[in-house]
PDB file of C-alpha atoms in Angstrom:
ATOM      1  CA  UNK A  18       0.000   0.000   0.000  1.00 54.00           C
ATOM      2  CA  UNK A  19       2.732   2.706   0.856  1.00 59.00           C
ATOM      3  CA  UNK A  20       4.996   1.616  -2.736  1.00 61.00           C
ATOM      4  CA  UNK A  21       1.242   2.482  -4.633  1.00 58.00           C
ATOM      5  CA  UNK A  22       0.910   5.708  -2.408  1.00 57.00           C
ATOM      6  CA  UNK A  23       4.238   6.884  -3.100  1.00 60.00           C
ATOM      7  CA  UNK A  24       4.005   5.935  -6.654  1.00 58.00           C
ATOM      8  CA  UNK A  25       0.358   7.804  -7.354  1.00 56.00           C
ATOM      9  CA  UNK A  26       2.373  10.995  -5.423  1.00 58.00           C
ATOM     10  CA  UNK A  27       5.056  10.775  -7.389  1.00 60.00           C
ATOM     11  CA  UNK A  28       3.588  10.022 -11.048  1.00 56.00           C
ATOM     12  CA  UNK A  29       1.222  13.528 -10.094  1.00 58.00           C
ATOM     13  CA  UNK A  30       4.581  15.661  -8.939  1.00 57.00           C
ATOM     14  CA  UNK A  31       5.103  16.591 -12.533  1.00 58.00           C
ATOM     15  CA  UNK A  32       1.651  18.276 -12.461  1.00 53.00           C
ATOM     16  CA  UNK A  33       3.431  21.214 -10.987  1.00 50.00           C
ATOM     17  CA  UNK A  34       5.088  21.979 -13.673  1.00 51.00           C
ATOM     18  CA  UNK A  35       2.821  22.495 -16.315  1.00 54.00           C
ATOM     19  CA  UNK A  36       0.481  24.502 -13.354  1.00 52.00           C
ATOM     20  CA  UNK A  37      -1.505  27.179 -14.889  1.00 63.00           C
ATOM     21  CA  UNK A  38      -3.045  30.221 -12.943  1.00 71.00           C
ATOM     22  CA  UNK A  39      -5.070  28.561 -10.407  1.00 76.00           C
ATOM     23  CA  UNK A  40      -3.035  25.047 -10.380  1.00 80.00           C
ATOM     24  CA  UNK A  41      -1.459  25.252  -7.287  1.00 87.00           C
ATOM     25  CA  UNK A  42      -0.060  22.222  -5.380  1.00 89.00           C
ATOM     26  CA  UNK A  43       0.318  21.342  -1.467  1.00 92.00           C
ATOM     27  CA  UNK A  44       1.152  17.804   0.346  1.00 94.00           C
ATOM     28  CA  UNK A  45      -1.374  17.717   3.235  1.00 94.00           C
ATOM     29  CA  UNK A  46      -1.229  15.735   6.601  1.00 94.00           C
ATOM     30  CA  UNK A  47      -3.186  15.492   9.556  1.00 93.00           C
ATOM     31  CA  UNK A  48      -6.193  13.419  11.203  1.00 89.00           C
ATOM     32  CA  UNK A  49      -8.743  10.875   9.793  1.00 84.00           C
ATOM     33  CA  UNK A  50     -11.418   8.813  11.517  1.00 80.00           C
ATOM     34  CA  UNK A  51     -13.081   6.818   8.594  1.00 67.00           C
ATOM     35  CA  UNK A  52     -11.150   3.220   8.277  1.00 58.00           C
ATOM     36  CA  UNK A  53     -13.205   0.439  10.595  1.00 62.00           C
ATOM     37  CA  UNK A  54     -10.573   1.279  13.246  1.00 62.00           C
ATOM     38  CA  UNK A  55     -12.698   2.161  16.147  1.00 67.00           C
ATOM     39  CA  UNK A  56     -10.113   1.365  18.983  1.00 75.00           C
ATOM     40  CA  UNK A  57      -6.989   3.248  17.595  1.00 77.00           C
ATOM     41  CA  UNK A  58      -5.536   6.578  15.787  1.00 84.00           C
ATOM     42  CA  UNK A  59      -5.513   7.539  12.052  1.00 87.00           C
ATOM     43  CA  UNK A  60      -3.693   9.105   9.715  1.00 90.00           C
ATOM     44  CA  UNK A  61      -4.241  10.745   6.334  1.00 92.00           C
ATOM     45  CA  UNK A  62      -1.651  12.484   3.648  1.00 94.00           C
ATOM     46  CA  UNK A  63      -1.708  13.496   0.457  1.00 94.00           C
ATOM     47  CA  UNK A  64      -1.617  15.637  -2.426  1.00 93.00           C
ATOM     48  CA  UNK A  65      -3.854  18.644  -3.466  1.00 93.00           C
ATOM     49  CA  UNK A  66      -3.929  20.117  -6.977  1.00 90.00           C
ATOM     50  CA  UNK A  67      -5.963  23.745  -7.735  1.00 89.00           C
ATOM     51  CA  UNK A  68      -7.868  23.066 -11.006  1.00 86.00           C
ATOM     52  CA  UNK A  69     -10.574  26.201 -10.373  1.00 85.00           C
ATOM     53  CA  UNK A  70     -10.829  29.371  -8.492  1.00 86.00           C
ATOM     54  CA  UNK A  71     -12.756  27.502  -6.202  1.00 89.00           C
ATOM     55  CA  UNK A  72     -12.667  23.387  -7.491  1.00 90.00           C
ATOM     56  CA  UNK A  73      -9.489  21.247  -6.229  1.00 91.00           C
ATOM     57  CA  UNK A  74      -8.294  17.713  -6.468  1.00 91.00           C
ATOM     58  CA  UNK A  75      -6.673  15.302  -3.649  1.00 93.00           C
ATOM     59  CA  UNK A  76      -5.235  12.039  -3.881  1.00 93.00           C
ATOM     60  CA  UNK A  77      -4.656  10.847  -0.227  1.00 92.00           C
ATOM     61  CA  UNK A  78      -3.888   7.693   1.307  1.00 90.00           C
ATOM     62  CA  UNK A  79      -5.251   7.130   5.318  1.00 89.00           C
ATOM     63  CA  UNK A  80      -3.798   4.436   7.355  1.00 87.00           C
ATOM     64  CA  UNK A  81      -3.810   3.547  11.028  1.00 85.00           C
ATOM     65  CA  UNK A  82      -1.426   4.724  13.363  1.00 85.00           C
ATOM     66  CA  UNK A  83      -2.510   2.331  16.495  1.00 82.00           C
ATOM     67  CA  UNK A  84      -2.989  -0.296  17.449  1.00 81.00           C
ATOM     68  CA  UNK A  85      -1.456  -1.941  14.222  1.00 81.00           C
ATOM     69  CA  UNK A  86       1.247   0.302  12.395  1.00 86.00           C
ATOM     70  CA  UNK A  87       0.111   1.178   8.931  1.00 81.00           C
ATOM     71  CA  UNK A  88      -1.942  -2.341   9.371  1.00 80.00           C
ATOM     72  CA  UNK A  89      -5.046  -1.264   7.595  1.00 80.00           C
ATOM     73  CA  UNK A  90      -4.796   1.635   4.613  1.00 84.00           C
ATOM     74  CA  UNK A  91      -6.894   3.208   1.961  1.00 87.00           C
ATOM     75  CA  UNK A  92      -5.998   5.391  -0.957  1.00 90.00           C
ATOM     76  CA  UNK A  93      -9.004   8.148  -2.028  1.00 91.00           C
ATOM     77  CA  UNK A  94      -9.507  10.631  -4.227  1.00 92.00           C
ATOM     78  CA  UNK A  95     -11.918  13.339  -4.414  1.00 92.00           C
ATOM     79  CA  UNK A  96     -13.249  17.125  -5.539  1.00 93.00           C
ATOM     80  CA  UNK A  97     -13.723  19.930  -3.238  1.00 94.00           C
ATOM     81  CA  UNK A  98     -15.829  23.060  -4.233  1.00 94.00           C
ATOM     82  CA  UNK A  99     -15.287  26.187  -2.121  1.00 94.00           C
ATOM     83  CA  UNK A 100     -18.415  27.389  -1.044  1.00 94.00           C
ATOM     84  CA  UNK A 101     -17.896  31.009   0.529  1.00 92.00           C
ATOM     85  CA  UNK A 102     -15.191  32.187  -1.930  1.00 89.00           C
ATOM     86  CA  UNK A 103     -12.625  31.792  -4.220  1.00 88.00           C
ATOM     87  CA  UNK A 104     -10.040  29.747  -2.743  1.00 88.00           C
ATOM     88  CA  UNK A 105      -7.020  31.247  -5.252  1.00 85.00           C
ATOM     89  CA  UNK A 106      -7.574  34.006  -7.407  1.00 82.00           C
ATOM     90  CA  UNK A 107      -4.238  32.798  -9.911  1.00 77.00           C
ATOM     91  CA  UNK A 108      -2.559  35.772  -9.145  1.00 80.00           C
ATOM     92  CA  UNK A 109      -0.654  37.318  -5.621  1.00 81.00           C
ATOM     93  CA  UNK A 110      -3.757  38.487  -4.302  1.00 82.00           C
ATOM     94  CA  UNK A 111      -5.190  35.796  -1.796  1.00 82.00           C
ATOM     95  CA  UNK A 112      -8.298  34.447  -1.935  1.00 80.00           C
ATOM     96  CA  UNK A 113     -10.786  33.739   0.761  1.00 84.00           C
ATOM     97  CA  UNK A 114      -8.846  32.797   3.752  1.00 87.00           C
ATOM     98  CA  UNK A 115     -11.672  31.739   5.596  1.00 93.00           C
ATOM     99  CA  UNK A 116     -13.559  29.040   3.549  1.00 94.00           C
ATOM    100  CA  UNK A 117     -16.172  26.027   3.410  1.00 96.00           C
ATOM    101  CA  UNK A 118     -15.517  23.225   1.336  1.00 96.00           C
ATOM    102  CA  UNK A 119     -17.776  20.149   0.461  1.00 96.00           C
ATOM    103  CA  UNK A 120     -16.478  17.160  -0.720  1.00 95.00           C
ATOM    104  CA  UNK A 121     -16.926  13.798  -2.766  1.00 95.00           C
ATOM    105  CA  UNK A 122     -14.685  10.967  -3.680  1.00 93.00           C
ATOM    106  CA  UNK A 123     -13.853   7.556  -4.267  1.00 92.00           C
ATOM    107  CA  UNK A 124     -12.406   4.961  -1.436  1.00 90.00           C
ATOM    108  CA  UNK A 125     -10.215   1.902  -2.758  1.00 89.00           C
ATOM    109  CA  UNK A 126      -9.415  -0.304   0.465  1.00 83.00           C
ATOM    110  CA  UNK A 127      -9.035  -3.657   1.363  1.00 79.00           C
ATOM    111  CA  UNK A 128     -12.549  -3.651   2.951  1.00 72.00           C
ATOM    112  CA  UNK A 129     -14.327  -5.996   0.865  1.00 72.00           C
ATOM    113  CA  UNK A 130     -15.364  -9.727   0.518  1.00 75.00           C
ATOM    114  CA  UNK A 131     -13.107  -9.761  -2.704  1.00 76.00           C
ATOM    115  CA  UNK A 132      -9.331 -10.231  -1.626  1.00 77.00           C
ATOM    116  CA  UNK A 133      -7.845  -7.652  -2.785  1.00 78.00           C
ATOM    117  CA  UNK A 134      -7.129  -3.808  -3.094  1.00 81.00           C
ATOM    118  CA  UNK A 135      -9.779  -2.055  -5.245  1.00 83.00           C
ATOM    119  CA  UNK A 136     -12.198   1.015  -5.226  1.00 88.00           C
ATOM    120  CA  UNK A 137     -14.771   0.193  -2.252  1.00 88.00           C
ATOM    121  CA  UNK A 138     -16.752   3.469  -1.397  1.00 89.00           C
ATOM    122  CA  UNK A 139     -17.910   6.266  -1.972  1.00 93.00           C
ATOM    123  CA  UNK A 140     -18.112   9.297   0.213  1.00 94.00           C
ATOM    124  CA  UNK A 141     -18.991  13.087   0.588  1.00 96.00           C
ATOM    125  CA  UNK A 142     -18.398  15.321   3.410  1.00 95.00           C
ATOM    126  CA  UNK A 143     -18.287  19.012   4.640  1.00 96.00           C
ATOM    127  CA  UNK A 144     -15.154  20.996   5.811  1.00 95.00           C
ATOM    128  CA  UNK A 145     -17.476  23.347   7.773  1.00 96.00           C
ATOM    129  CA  UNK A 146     -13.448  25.783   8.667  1.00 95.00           C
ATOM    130  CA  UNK A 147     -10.891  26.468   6.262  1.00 95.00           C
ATOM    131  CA  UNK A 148      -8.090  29.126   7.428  1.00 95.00           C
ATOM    132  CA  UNK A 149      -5.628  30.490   5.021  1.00 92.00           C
ATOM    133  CA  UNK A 150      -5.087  30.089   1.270  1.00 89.00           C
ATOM    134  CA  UNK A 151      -2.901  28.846  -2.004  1.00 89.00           C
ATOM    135  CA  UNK A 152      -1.055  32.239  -2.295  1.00 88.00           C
ATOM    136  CA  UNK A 153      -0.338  32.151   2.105  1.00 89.00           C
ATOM    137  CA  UNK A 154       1.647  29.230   1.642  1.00 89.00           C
ATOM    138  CA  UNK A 155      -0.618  26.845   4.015  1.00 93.00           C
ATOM    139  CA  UNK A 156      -3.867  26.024   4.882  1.00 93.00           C
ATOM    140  CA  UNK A 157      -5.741  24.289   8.195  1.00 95.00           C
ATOM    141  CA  UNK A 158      -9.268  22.288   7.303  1.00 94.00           C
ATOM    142  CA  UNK A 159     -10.979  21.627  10.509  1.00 95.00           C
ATOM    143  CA  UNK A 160     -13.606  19.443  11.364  1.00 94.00           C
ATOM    144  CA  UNK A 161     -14.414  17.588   8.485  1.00 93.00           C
ATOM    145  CA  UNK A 162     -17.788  15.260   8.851  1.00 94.00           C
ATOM    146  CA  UNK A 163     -18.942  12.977   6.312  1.00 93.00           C
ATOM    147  CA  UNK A 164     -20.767  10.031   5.124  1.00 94.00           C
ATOM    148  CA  UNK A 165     -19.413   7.224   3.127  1.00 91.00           C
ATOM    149  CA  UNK A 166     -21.317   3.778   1.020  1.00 93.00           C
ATOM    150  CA  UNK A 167     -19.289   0.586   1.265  1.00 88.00           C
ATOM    151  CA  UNK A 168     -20.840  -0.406  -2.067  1.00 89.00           C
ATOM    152  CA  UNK A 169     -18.895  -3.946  -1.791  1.00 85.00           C
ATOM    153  CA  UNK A 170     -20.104  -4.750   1.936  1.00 85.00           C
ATOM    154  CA  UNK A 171     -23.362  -2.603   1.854  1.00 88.00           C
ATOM    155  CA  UNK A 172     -22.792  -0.412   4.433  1.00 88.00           C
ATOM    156  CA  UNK A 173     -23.097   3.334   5.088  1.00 91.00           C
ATOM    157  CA  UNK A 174     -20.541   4.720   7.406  1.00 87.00           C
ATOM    158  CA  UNK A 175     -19.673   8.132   9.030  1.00 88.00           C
ATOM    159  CA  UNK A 176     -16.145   9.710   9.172  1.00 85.00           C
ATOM    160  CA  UNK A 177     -14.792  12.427  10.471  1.00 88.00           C
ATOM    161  CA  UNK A 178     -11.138  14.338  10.609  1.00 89.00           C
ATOM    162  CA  UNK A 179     -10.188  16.957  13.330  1.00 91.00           C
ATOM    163  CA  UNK A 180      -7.696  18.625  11.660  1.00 94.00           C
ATOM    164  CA  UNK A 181      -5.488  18.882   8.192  1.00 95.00           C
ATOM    165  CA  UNK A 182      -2.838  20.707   6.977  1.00 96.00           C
ATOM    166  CA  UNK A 183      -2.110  21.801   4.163  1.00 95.00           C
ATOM    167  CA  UNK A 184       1.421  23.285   3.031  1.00 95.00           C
ATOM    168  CA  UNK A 185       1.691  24.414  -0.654  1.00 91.00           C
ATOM    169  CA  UNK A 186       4.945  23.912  -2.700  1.00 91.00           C
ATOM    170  CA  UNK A 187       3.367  25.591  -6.125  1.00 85.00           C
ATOM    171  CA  UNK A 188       0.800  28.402  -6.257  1.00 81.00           C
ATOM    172  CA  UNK A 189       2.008  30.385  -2.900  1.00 82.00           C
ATOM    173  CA  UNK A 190       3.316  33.932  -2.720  1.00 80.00           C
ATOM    174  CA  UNK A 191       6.998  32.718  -3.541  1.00 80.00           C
ATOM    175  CA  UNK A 192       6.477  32.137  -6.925  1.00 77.00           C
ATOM    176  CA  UNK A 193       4.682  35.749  -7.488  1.00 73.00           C
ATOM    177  CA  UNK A 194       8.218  37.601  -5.338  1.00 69.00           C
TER     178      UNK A 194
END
C-alpha cells in the first residue's frame, strides 16, 4: 500500500510543472477517523492540486497509526468546491482565507469480501473551517464530517477528521516575489 501511495504521489509531482493560474499544489497531513478502526488513531496524507478558483483535487492515502502500524490503509480521491469564496484568485492576491468546502470521492481499500485492493466506497463530506489560502503558503481544514457507502459490503458509514494541513509547494506567494 505505501509503494502504490508513493508511486500515485510521485507520477502527479510533474503536475506542478505544467500549473496554470489557479493550479497550485500542497502535500497535506493530519487526522482521519473513517477506516473500521474504532479502537486506535488515524492518519491521512496526500496531495492537493488547484484546477478552479474555487474546485481542487486530492489524492490521499489514510492508514492507522494504532494499534497496528500502517496495518489497515486506503488510498481516495476526491473534488472539493469552495463554497464562501474563491479559494485562489491565480494571481498574488489571496483568496478567501476563511472558507467552506464540500467534498466527494472515491475509497479503494481492502474492505471488501473480494481479496484484494480495489475502489470500495464512496463518500462526501463538509469541511465546515478552512483558514488560510494557495497564495499564504498553508492552509488548516478543521472538522471535516462525512458520510461514506461501502458499495462492496453494503454499508453506510460516518467519518470524520479533526484537523489537516495543508502546506503548498506551487501556487504560494513565492512564486509571485
Amino acid at each position: 500500500m505505501r509503494k502504490m501511495t508513493i508511486i500515485l504521489i510521485v507520477l502527479l509531482l510533474p503536475a506542478a510543472i505544467w500549473a496554470g493560474p489557479y493550479n497550485d499544489v500542497s502535500f497535506t497531513f493530519g487526522h482521519q477517523a473513517g477506516l473500521a478502526n474504532t479502537q486506535g488513531l488515524n492518519v491521512v496524507y496526500g496531495m492537493n492540486i488547484g484546477l478552479t478558483s474555487r474546485l481542487e483535487t486530492s489524492v490521499w492515502g489514510e492508514s492507522t497509526l494504532t494499534p497496528h502500524f500502517f496495518g489497515d490503509n486506503s488510498l481516495g480521491i476526491s473534488l472539493s468546491w469552495a463554497l464562501m469564496g474563491a479559494r485562489s484568485t491565480g494571481t498574488r492576491v489571496p483568496g478567501s482565507g476563511i472558507n467552506t468546502y464540500i467534498n466527494a470521492g472515491i475509497i479503494a481499500s481492502m474492505h471488501s469480501d473480494w481479496g484484494f485492493f480495489a475502489p470500495t466506497t464512496a463518500y462526501v463530506s463538509i469541511t465546515p473551517l478552512t483558514l488560510g489560502s494557495p497564495v499564504i503558503g498553508r492552509r488548516e481544514r478543521l472538522f471535516e464530517v462525512g458520510v461514506s457507502y461501502n458499495w462492496a459490503q453494503n454499508r453506510f458509514g460516518f467519518f470524520f477528521s479533526l484537523f489537516k494541513f495543508d502546506y503548498y509547494v506551487h501556487g504560494s506567494w513565492r512564486d509571485y516575489v
